[in-house]
mmCIF file of C-alpha atoms in Angstrom:
data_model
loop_
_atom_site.group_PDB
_atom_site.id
_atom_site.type_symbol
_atom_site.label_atom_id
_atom_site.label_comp_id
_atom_site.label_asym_id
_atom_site.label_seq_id
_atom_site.Cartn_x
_atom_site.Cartn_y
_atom_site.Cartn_z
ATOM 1 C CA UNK Z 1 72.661 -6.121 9.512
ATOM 2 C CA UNK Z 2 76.196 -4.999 9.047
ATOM 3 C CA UNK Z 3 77.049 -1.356 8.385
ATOM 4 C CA UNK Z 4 78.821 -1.752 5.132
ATOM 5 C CA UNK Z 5 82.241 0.386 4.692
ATOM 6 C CA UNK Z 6 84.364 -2.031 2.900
ATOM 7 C CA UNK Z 7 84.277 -2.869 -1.595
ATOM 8 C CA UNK Z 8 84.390 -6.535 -1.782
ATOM 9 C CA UNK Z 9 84.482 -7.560 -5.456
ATOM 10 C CA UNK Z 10 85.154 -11.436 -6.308
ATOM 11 C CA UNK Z 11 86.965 -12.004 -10.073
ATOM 12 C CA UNK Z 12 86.426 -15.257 -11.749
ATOM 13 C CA UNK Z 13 89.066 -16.043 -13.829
ATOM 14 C CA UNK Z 14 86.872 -18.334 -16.977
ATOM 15 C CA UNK Z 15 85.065 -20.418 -14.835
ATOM 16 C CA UNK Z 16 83.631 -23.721 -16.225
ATOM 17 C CA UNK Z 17 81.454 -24.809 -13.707
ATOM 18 C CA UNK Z 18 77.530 -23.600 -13.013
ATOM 19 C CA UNK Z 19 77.397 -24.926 -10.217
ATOM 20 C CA UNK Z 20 80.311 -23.482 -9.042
ATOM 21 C CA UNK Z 21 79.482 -20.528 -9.767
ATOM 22 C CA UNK Z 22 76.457 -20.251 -8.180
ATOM 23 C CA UNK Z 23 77.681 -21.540 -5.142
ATOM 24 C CA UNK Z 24 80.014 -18.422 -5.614
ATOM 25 C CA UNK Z 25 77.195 -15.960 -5.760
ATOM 26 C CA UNK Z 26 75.978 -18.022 -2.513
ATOM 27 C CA UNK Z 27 79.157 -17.604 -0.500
ATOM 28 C CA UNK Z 28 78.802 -13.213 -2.058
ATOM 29 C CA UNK Z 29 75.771 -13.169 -0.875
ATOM 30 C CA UNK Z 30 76.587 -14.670 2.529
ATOM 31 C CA UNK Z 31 79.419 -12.611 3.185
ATOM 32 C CA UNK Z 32 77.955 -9.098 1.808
ATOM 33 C CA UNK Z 33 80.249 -9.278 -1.313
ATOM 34 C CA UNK Z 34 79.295 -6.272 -3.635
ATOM 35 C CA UNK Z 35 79.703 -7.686 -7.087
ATOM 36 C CA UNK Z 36 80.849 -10.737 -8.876
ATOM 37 C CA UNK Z 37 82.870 -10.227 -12.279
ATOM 38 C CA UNK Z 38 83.898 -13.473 -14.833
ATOM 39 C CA UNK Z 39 85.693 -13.846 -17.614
ATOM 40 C CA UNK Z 40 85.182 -16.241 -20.433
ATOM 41 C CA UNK Z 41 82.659 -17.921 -22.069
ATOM 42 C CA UNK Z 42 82.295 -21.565 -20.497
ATOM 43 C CA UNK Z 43 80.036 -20.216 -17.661
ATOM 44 C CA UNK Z 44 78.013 -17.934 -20.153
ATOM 45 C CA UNK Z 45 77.098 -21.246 -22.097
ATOM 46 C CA UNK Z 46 76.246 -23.084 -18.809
ATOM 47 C CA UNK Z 47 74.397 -20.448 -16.796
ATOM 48 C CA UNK Z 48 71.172 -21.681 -18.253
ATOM 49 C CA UNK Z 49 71.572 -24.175 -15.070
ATOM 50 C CA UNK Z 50 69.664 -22.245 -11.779
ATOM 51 C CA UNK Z 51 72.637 -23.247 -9.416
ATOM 52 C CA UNK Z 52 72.252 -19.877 -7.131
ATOM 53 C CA UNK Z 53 70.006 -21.113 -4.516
ATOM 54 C CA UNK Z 54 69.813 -18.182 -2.278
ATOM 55 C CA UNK Z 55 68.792 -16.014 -5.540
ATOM 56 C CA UNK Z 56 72.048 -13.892 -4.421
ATOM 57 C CA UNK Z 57 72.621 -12.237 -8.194
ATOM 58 C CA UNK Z 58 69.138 -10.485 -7.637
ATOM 59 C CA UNK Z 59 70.740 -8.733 -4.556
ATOM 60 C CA UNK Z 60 74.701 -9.263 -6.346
ATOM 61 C CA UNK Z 61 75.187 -8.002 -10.091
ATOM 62 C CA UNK Z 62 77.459 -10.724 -12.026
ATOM 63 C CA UNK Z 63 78.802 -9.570 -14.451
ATOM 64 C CA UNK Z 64 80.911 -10.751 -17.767
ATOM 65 C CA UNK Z 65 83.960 -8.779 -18.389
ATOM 66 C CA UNK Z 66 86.567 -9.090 -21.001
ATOM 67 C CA UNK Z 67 89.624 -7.935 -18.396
ATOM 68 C CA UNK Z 68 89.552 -8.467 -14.724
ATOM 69 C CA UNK Z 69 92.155 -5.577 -14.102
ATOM 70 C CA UNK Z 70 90.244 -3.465 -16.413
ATOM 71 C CA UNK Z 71 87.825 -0.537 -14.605
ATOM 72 C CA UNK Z 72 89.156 -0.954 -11.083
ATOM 73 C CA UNK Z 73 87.643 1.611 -8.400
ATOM 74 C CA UNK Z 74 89.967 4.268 -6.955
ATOM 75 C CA UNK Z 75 92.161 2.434 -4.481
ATOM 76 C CA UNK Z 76 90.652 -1.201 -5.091
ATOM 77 C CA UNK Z 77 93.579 -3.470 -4.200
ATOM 78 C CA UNK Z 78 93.701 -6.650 -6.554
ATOM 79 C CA UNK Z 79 94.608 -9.549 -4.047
ATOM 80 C CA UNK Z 80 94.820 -12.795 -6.275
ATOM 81 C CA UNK Z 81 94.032 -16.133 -4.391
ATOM 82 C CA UNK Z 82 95.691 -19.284 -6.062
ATOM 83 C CA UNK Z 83 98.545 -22.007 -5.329
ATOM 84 C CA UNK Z 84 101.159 -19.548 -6.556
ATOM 85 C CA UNK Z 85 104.603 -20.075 -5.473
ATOM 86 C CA UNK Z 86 105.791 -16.960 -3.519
ATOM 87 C CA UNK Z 87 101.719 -16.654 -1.988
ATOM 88 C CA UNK Z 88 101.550 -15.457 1.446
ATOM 89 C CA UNK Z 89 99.492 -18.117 3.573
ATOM 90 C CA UNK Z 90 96.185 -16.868 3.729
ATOM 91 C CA UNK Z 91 96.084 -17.135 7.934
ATOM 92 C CA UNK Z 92 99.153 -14.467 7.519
ATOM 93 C CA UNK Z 93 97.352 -11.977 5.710
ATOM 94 C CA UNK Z 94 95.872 -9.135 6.432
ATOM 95 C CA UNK Z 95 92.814 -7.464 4.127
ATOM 96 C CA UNK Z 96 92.824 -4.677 2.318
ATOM 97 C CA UNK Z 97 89.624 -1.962 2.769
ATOM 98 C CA UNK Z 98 88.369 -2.333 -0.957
ATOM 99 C CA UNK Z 99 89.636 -5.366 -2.538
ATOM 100 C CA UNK Z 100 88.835 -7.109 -5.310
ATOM 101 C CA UNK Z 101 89.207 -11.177 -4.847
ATOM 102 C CA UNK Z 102 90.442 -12.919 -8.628
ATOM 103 C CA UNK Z 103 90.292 -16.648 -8.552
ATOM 104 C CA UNK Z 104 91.763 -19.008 -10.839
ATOM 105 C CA UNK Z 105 90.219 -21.587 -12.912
ATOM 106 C CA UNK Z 106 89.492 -25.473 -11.990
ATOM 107 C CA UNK Z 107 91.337 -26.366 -14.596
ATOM 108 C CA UNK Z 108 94.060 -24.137 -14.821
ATOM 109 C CA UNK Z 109 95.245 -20.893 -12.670
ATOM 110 C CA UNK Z 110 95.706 -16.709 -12.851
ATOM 111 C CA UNK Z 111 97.448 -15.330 -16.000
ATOM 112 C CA UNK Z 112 100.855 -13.842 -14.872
ATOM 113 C CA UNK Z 113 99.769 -10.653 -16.172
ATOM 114 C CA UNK Z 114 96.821 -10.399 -13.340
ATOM 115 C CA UNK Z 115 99.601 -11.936 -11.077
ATOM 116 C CA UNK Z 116 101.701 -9.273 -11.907
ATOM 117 C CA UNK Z 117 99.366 -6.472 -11.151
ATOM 118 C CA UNK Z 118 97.857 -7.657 -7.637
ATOM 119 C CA UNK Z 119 98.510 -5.776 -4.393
ATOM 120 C CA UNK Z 120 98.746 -9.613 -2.630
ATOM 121 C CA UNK Z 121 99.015 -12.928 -3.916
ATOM 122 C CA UNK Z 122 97.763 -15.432 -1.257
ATOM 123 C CA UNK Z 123 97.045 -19.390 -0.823
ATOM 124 C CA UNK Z 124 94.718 -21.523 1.518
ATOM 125 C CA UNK Z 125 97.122 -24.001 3.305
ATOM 126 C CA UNK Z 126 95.815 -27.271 1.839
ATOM 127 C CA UNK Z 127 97.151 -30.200 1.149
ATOM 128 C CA UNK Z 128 95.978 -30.635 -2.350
ATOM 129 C CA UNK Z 129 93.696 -27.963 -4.215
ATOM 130 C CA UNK Z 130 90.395 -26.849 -3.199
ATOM 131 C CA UNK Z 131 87.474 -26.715 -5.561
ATOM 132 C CA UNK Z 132 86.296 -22.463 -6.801
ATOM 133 C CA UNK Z 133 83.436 -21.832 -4.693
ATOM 134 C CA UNK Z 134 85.202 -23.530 -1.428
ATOM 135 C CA UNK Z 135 88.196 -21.675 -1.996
ATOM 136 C CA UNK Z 136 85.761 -18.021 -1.861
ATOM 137 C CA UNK Z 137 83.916 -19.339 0.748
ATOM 138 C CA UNK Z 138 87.341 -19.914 2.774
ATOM 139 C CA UNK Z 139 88.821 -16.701 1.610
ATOM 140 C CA UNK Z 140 85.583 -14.836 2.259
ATOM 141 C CA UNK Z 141 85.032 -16.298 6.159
ATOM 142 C CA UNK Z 142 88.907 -15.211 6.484
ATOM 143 C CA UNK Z 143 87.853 -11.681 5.693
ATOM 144 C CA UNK Z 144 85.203 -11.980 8.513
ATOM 145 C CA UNK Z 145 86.980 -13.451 11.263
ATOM 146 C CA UNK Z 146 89.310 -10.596 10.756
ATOM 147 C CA UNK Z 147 87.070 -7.617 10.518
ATOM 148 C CA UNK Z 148 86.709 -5.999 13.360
ATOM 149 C CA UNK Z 149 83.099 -5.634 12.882
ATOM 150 C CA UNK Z 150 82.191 -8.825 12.648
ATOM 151 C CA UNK Z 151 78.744 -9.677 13.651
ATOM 152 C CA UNK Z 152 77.816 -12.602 16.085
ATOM 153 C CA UNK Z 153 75.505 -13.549 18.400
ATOM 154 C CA UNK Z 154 71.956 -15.066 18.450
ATOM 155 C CA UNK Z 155 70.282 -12.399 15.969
ATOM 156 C CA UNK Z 156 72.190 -12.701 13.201
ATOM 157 C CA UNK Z 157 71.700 -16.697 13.718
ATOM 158 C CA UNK Z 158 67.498 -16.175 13.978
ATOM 159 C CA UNK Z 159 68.138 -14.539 10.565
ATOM 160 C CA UNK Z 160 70.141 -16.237 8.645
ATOM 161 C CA UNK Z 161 69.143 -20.004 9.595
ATOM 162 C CA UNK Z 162 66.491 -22.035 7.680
ATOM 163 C CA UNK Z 163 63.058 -21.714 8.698
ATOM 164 C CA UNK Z 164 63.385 -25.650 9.811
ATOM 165 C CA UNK Z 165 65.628 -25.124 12.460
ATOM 166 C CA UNK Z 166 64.496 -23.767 15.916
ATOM 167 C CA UNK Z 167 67.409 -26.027 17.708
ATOM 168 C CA UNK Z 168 68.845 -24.311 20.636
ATOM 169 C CA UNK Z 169 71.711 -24.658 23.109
ATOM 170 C CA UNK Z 170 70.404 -25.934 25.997
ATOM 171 C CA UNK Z 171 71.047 -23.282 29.732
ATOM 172 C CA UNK Z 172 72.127 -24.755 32.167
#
């Protein structure tokens, strides 16, 4: 697959949802994120609920933290993704090398602290709020339709469809 340069960390800031969550470590796995960190304890009481259905934290270490701006790499830029008023519109924005993702809450957003400390602060252009794991999955593609090595083509389809599907475009 992809020759990976970049550090793509995702932050959860005390997510409550399982499910969530392990459609998070879907969308990391996808999109060749390095590591997922959390914070809190809602998830830790949840996770007994197998919502990661690609198996992605075998191949993805999740991780609980107690501080998401704690033990940053050299150079990792913090780029906090939220409806935060001042946000540059995620379509404007341009990614850092070696970021590190932090996402708010569903119920509730980024501490002003973590606000304060980020390289960026962008937003998805909704009308209305996206759910956690749609909102990485959106910010995540974003990343990829920017990079300049961005795979395509029928190859990487072959391997990363479902074994069901053999459908093909029809030549002409």
């Amino acid at each position: 697959m992809k020759l990976k340069t970049e550090n793509v960390v995702i932050g959860l800031t005390d997510p409550k949802s399982p499910s969530n969550v392990g459609a998070v470590m879907r969308a990391a796995g996808c999109y060749q994120a390095n590591e997922v960190r959390y914070t809190g304890v809602r998830y830790a009481k949840a996770a007994k609920f197998h919502t990661d259905t690609k198996d992605a934290s075998r191949k993805i270490p999740l991780n609980a933290v107690e501080s998401l701006i704690d033990n940053l790499t050299p150079g990792q830029r913090i780029v906090c993704v939220d409806l935060v008023e001042g946000a540059i519109a995620l379509p404007e924005f341009e990614h850092p090398e070696n970021a590190f993702y932090i996402f708010g809450p569903e119920d509730g957003t980024i501490a002003q602290e973590v606000i304060n400390s980020a390289y960026a602060v962008v937003y998805v252009p909704t009308i209305g709020c996206m759910n956690l794991a749609a909102s990485v999955n959106v910010l995540l593609y974003d990343r990829l339709a920017k990079s300049k090595d961005m795979l395509a083509g029928d190859e990487l389809i072959k391997s990363s469809r479902d074994t069901n599907n053999t459908v093909k475009v029809p030549v002409n």
